[in-house]
Short mmCIF file of C-alpha atoms in Angstrom, two decimals:
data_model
loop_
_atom_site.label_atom_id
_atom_site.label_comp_id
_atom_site.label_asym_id
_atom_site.label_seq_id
_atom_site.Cartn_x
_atom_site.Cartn_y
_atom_site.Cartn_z
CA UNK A 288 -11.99 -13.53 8.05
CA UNK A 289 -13.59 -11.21 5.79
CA UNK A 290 -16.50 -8.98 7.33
CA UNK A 291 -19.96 -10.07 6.24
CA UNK A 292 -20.43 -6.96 4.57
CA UNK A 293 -17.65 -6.94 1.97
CA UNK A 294 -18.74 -10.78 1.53
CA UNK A 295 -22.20 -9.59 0.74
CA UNK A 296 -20.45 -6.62 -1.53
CA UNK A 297 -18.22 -8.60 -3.35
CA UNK A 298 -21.27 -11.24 -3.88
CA UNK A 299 -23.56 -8.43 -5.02
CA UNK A 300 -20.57 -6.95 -7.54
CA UNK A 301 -20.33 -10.23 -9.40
CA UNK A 302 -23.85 -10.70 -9.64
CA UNK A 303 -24.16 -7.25 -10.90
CA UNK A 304 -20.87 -7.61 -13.17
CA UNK A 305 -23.06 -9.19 -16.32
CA UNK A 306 -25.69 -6.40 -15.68
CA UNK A 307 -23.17 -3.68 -15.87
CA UNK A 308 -21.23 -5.56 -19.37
CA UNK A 309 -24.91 -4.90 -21.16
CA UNK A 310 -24.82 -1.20 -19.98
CA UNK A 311 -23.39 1.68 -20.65
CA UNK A 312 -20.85 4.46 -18.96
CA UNK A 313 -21.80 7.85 -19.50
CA UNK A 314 -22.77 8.12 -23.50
CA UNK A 315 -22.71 5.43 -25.93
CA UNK A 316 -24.48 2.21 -25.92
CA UNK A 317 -23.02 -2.00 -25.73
CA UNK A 318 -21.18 -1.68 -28.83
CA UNK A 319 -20.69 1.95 -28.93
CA UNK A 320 -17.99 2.67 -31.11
CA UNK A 321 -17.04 6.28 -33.26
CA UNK A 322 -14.92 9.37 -31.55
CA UNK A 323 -14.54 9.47 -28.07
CA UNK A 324 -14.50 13.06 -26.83
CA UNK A 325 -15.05 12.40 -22.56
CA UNK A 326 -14.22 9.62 -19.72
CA UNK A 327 -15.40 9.51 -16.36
CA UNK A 328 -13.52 8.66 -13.68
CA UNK A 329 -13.44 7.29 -10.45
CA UNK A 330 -11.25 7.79 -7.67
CA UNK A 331 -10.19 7.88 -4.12
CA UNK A 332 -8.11 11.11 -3.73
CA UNK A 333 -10.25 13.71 -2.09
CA UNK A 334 -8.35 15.54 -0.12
CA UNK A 335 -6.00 17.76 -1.13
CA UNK A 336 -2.70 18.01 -1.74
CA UNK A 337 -3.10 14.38 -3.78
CA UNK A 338 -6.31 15.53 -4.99
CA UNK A 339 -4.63 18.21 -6.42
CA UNK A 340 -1.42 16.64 -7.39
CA UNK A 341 -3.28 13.62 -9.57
CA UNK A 342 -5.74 16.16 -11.05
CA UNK A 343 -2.77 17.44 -12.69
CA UNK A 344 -1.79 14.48 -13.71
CA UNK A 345 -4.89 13.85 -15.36
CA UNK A 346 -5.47 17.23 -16.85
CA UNK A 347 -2.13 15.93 -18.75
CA UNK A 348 -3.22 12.50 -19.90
CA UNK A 349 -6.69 14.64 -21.17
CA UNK A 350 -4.62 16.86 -22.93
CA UNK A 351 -2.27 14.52 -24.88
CA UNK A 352 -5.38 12.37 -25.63
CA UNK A 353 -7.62 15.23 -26.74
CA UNK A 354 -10.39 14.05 -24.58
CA UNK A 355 -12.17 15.95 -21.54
CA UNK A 356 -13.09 14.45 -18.11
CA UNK A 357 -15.48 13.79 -15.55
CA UNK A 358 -14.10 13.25 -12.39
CA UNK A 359 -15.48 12.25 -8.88
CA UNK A 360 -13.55 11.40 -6.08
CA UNK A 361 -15.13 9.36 -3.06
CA UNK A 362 -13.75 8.34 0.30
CA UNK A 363 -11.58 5.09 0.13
CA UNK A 364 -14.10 3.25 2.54
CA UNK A 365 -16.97 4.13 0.23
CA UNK A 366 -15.26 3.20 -3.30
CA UNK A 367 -16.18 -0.47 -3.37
CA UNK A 368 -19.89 0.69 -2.24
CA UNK A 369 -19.93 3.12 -5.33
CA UNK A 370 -18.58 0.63 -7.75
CA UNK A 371 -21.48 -1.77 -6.88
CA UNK A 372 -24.31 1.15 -7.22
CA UNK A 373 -23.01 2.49 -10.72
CA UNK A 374 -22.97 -1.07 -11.91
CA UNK A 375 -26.40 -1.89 -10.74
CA UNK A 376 -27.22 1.28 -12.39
CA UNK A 377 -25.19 0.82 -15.17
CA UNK A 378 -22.98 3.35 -15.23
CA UNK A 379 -19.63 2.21 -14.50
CA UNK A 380 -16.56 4.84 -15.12
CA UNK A 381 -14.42 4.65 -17.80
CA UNK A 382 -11.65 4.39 -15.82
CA UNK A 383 -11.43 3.02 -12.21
CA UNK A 384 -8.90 3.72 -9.65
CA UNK A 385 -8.48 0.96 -6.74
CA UNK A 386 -6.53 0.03 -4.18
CA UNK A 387 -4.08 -2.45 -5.33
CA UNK A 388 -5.49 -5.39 -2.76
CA UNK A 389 -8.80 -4.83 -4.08
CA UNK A 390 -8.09 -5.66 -7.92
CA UNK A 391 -7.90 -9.07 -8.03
CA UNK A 392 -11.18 -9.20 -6.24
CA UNK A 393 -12.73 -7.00 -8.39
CA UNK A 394 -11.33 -8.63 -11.43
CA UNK A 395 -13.14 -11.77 -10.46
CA UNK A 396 -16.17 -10.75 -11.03
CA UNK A 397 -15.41 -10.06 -14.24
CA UNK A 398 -15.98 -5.88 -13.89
CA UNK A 399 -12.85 -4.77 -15.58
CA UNK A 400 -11.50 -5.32 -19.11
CA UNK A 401 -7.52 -7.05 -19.14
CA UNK A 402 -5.36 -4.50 -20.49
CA UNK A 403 -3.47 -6.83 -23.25
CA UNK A 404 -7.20 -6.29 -25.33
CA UNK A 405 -5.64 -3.06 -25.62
CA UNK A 406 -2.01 -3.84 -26.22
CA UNK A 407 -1.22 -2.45 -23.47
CA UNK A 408 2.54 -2.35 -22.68
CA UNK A 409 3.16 -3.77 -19.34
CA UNK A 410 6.69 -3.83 -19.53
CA UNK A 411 9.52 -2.77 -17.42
CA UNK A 412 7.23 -2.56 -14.00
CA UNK A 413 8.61 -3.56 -10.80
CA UNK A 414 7.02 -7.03 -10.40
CA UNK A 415 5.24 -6.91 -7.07
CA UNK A 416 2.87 -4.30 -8.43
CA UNK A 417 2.10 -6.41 -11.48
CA UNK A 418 2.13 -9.13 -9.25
CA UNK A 419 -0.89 -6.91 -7.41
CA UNK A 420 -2.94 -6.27 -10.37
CA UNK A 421 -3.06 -9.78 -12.35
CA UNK A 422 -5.53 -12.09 -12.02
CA UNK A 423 -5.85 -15.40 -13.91
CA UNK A 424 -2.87 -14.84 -15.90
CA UNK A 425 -3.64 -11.19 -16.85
CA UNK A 426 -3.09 -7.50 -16.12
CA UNK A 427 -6.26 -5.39 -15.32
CA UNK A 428 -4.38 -2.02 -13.97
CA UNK A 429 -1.09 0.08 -13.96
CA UNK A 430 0.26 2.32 -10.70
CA UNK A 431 2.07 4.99 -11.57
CA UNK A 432 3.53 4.92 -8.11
CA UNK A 433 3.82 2.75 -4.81
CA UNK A 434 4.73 3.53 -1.44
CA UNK A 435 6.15 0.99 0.78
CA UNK A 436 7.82 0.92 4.89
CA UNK A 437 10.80 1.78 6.00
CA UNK A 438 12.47 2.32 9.35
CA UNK A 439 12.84 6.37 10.38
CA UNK A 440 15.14 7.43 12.83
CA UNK A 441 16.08 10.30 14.75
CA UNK A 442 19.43 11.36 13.68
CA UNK A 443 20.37 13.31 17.04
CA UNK A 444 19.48 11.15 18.80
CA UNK A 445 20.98 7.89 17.94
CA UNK A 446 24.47 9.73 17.13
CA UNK A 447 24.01 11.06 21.08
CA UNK A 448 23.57 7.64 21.98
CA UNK A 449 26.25 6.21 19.84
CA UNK A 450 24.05 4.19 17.83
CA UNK A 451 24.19 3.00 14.31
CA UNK A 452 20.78 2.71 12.06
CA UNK A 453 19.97 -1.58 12.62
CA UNK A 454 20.26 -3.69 9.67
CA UNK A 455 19.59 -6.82 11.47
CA UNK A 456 16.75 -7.79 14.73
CA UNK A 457 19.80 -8.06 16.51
CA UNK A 458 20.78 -4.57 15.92
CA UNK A 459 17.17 -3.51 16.45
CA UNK A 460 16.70 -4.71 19.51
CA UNK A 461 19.68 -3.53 20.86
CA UNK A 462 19.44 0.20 19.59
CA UNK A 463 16.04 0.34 20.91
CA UNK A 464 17.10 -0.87 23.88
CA UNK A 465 20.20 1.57 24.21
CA UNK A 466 17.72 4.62 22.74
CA UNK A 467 14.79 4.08 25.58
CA UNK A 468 14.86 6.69 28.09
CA UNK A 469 12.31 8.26 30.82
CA UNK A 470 9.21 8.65 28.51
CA UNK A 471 10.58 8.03 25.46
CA UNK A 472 10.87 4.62 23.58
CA UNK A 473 13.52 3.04 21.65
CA UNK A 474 10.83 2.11 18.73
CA UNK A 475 7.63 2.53 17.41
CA UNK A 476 5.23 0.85 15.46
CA UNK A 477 1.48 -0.47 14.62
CA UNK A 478 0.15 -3.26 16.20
CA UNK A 479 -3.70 -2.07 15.84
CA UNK A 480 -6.25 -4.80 15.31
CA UNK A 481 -6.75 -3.51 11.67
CA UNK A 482 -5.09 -4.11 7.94
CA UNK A 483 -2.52 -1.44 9.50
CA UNK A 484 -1.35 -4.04 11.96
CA UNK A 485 -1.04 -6.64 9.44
CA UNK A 486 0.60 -3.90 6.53
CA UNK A 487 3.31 -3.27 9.64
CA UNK A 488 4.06 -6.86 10.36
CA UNK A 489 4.19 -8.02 6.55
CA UNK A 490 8.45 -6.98 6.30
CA UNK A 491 9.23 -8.54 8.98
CA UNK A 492 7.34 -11.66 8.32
CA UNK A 493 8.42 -12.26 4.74
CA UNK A 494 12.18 -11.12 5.19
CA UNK A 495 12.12 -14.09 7.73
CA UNK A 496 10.96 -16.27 5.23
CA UNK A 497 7.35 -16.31 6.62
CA UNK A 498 4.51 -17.24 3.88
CA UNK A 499 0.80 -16.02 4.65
CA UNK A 500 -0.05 -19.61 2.59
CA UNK A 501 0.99 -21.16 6.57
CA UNK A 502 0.46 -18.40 9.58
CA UNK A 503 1.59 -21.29 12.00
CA UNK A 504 5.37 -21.85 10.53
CA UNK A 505 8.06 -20.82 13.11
CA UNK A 506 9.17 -18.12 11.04
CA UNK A 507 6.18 -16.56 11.06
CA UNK A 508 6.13 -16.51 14.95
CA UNK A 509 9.46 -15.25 15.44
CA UNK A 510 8.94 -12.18 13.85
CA UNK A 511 5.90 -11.79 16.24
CA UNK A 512 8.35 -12.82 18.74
CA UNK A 513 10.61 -10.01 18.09
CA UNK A 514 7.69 -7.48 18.59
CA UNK A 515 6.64 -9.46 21.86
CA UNK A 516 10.63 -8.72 22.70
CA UNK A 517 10.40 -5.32 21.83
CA UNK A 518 7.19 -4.41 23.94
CA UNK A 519 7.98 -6.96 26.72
CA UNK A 520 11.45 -5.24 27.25
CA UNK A 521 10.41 -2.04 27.56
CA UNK A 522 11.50 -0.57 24.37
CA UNK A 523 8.45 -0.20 22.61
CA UNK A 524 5.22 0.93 24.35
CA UNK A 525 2.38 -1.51 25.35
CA UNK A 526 0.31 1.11 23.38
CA UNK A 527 1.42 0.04 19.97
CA UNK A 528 -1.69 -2.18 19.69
CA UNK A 529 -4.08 0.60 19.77
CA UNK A 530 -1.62 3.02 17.42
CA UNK A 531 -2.48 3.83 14.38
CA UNK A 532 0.41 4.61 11.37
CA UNK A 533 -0.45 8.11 12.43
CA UNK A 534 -0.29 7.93 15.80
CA UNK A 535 3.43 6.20 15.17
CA UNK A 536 4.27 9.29 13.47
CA UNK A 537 2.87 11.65 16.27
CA UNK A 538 4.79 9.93 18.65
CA UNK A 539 8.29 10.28 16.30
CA UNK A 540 7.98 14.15 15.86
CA UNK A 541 7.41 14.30 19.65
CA UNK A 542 10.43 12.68 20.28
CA UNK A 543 8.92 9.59 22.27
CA UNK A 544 9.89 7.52 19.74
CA UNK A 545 13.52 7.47 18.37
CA UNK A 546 12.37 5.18 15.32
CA UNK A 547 9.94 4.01 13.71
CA UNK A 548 8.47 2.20 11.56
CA UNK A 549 6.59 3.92 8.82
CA UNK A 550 6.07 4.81 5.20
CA UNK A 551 7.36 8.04 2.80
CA UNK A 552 3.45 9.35 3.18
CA UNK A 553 4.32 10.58 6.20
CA UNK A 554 7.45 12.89 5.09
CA UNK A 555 5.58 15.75 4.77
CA UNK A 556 4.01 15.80 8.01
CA UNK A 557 7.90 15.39 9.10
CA UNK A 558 9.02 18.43 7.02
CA UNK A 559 6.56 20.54 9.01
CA UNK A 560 9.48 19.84 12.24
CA UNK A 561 12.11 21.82 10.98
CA UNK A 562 14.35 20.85 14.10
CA UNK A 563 13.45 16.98 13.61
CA UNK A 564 16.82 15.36 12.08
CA UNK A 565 15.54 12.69 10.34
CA UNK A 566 16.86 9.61 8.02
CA UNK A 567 15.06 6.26 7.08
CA UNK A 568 16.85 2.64 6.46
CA UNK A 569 15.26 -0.33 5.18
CA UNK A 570 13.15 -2.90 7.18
CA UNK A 571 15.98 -4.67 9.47
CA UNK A 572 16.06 -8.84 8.41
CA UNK A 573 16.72 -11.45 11.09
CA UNK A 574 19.71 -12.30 9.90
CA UNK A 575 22.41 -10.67 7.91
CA UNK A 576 22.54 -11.73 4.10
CA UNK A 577 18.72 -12.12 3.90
CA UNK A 578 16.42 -9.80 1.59
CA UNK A 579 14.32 -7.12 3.18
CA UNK A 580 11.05 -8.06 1.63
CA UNK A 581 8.55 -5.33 2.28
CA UNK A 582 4.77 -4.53 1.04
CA UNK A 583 3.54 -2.43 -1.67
CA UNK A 584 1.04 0.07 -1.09
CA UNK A 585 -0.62 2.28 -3.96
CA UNK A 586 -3.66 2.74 -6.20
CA UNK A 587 -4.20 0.73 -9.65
CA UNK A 588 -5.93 2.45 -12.71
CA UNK A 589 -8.25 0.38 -14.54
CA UNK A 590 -10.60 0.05 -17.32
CA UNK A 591 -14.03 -1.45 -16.44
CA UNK A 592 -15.90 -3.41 -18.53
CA UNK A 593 -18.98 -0.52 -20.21
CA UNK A 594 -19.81 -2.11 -23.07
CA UNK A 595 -19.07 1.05 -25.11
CA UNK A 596 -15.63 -0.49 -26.69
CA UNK A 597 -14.84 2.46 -28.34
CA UNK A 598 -14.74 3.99 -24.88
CA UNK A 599 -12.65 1.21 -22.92
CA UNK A 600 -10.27 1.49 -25.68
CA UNK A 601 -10.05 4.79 -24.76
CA UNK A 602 -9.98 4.87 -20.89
CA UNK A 603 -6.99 1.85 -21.70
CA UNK A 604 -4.98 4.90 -23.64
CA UNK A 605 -5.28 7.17 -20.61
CA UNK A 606 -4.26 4.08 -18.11
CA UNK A 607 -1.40 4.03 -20.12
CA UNK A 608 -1.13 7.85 -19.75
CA UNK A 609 -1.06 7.65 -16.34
CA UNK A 610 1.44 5.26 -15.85
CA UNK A 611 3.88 7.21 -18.18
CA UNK A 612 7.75 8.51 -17.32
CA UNK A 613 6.76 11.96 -16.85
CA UNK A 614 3.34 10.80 -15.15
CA UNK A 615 5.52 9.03 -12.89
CA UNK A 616 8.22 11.21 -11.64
CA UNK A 617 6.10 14.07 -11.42
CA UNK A 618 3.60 12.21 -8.94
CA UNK A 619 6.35 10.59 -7.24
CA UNK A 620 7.96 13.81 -6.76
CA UNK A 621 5.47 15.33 -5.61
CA UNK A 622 3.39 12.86 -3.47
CA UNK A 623 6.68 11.18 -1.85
CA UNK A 624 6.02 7.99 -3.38
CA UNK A 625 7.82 5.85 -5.93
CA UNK A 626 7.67 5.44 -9.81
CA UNK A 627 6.91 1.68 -10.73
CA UNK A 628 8.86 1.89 -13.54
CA UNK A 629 12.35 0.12 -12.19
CA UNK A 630 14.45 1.89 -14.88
CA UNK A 631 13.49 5.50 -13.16
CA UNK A 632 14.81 4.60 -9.88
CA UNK A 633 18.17 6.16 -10.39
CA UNK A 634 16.63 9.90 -11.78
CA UNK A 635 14.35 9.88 -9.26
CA UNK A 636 15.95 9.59 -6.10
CA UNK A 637 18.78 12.14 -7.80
CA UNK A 638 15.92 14.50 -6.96
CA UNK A 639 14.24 13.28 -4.22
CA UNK A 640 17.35 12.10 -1.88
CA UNK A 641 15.15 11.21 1.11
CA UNK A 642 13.20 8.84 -0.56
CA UNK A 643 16.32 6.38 -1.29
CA UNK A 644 15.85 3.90 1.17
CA UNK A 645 11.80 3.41 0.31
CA UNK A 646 12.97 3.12 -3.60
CA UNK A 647 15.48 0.53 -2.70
CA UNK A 648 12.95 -1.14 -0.75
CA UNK A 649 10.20 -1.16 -3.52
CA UNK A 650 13.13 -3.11 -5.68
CA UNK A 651 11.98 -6.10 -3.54
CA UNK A 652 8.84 -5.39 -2.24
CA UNK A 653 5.72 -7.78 -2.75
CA UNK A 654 1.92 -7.38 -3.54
CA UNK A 655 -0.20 -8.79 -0.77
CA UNK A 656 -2.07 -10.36 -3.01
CA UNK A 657 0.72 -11.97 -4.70
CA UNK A 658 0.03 -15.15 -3.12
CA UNK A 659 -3.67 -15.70 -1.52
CA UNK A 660 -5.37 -13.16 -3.94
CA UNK A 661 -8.93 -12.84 -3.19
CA UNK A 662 -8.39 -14.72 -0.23
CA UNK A 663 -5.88 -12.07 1.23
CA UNK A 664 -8.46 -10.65 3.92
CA UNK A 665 -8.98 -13.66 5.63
CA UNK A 666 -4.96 -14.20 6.01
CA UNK A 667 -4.83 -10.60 6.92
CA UNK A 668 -7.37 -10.72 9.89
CA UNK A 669 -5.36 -13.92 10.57
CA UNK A 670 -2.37 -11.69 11.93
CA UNK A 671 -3.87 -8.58 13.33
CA UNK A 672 -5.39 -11.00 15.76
CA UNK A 673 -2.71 -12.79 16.34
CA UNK A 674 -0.47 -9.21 17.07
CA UNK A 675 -2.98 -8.79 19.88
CA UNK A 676 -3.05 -11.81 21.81
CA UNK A 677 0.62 -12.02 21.68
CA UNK A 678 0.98 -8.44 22.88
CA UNK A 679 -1.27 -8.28 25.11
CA UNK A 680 0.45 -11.57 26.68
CA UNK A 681 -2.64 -13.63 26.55
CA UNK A 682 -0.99 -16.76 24.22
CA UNK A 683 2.53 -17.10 23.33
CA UNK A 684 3.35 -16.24 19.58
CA UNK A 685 3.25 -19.29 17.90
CA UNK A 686 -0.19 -20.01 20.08
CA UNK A 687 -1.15 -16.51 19.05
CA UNK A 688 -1.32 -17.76 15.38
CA UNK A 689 -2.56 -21.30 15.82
CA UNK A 690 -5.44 -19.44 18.06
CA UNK A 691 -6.43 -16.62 15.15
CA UNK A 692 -6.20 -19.09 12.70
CA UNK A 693 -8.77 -21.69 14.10
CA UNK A 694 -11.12 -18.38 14.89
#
């Protein structure tokens, strides 16, 4: 379920919402209107390199637009926080960056402006991250990039063990199996009682067939069954429930784990092990023929609703910015992430060769808000709880679900 304090944030933000549509952003008053010189920003990225690597991208969208900005970044867990003080303050940004869960929410409220006021052009985006920022029929944001999971393995040592990258659970289970030795695991992943838990689990669950609109459906326990499998066999630590996506990672450059499962953010913490012989393959399916259906991760920009119109018109040019070709394969070159744009796909994995499997991945890949929208968290908290009872062998995993659900 969600917390009590995002309930109470969320509450407070649409409240607040009308307050901030009489307001202002920095210069310019409700109907402000005339040139349009600045924008303020918002944002997430504060520590470099990505704080670096987007600041270029916006010093480019500034440029072309002839405008200067005003940028502040925040820490991710504080964004929402700040978004509800500069809109009982009114001062809202021109132009928001969130996390893509967090838009529909957000759009609810009515605290951003739908970008087909502005015309726009929405097209040619791979649908899940669409999917991610519409609400009620519309489009409130653009991501230049996503990032989505994938399954790394240790080239060395599966070709030592005579072991092909898995395709199928099957396969998985059976590599791990054949790839656990003395203190090191076949597989690793993250079972943690957090949304990391429930970001790891999503591939498995919806390549199965699994819907987060029923938690208690069979196919939605036997892809907890296959971690259960994993863990009670022996080839994946009892420790994944306390691991975080990092602490995967640390244990797949030590060589404790000879795969993993993990996303193209951690690449350059892998480039730092020269000696580490690494490939990635997509999410293994249950059964051969089905779609590997994983999650999309990245950041939406968005225009929030100032009142200065002059000034969301604006902020909706430099979305649009953002979210352009060169935008995109510069960031996703750079950042190890993946343009949204489908029709880029081929360019950009010609220069980025280790990031094919993640862009073939993103072809298919859903929004986690594609479905439940606003009601997400509650679905999310749903099966991080459910990971842990099952791994920790206190209920079975179809009890597992039926017990987080009723809690």
């Amino acid at each position: 379920m969600k917390t009590p304090r995002r309930i109470a944030s969320l509450t407070a933000l649409a409240a607040l919402a009308p307050l901030a549509l009489a307001g202002c952003s920095s210069g310019g008053g409700a109907g402000g209107g005339g040139d349009v010189d600045s924008l303020s920003i918002v944002d997430y990225y504060n520590n470099d390199p990505d704080k670096s690597l987007v600041q270029a991208a916006l010093d480019r969208c500034a440029a072309d637009l002839g405008v200067s900005i005003n940028r502040e970044t925040v820490p991710g867990k504080d964004l929402i926080q700040k978004v509800l003080q500069r809109a009982s303050s009114k001062t809202l940004p021109d132009v928001l960056m969130l996390d893509n869960p967090d838009v529909q929410e957000i759009a609810a409220t009515g605290g951003l402006s739908p970008l087909s006021t502005y015309n726009v052009d929405t097209s040619g985006f791979a649908d899940g991250i669409l999917e991610a920022a519409t609400y009620e029929g519309e489009v409130y944001g653009l991501a230049p990039t996503v990032n989505t999971l994938g399954i790394y393995y240790n080239k060395d040592l599966l070709q030592a063990a005579g072991v092909q990258p898995p395709t199928t659970w099957e396969e998985l289970k059976a590599a791990a199996a054949k790839l656990t030795e003395g203190d090191r695991y076949g597989v690793a992943f993250s079972g943690i009682a957090t949304y990391e838990g429930s970001w790891q689990f999503l591939p498995f669950m919806w390549s199965n067939g699994g819907d987060e609109t029923d938690l208690t459906s069979p196919k939605v326990s036997q892809a907890l069954s296959l971690w259960q499998d994993l863990v009670t066999g022996g080839s994946a630590s009892a420790s994944v429930i306390n691991w975080s996506q990092a602490d995967v990672k640390d244990q797949f450059v030590a060589g404790k784990a000879a795969m993993m499962v993990n996303g193209p953010w951690q690449i350059p913490a892998l480039r730092k092990s020269p000696d580490l012989a690494w490939d990635s393959v997509k999410i293994p399916v249950r059964e051969a023929g089905q779609e590997s259906v994983a999650p999309l991760g990245g950041e939406v920009w968005t225009v929030p609703e100032t009142g200065n119109k002059a000034k969301q018109a604006k902020a909706a040019e430099f979305v649009e910015c953002i979210s352009s070709d060169e935008n995109q394969l510069a960031l996703a070159e750079a950042r190890f992430t993946v343009p949204t744009r489908t029709a880029l796909a081929g360019e950009y994995v010609s220069r980025v060769p280790e990031m094919a499997s993640f862009t073939e991945q993103v072809a298919t890949a859903r929004s986690r808000t594609g479905k439940l929208g606003e009601a997400w968290p509650e679905a999310a908290t749903v099966i991080y709880d459910a990971i842990q009872l099952a791994l920790t062998g206190k209920a079975s995993p179809a009890d597992a679900f039926k017990q987080a659900s009723a809690g």
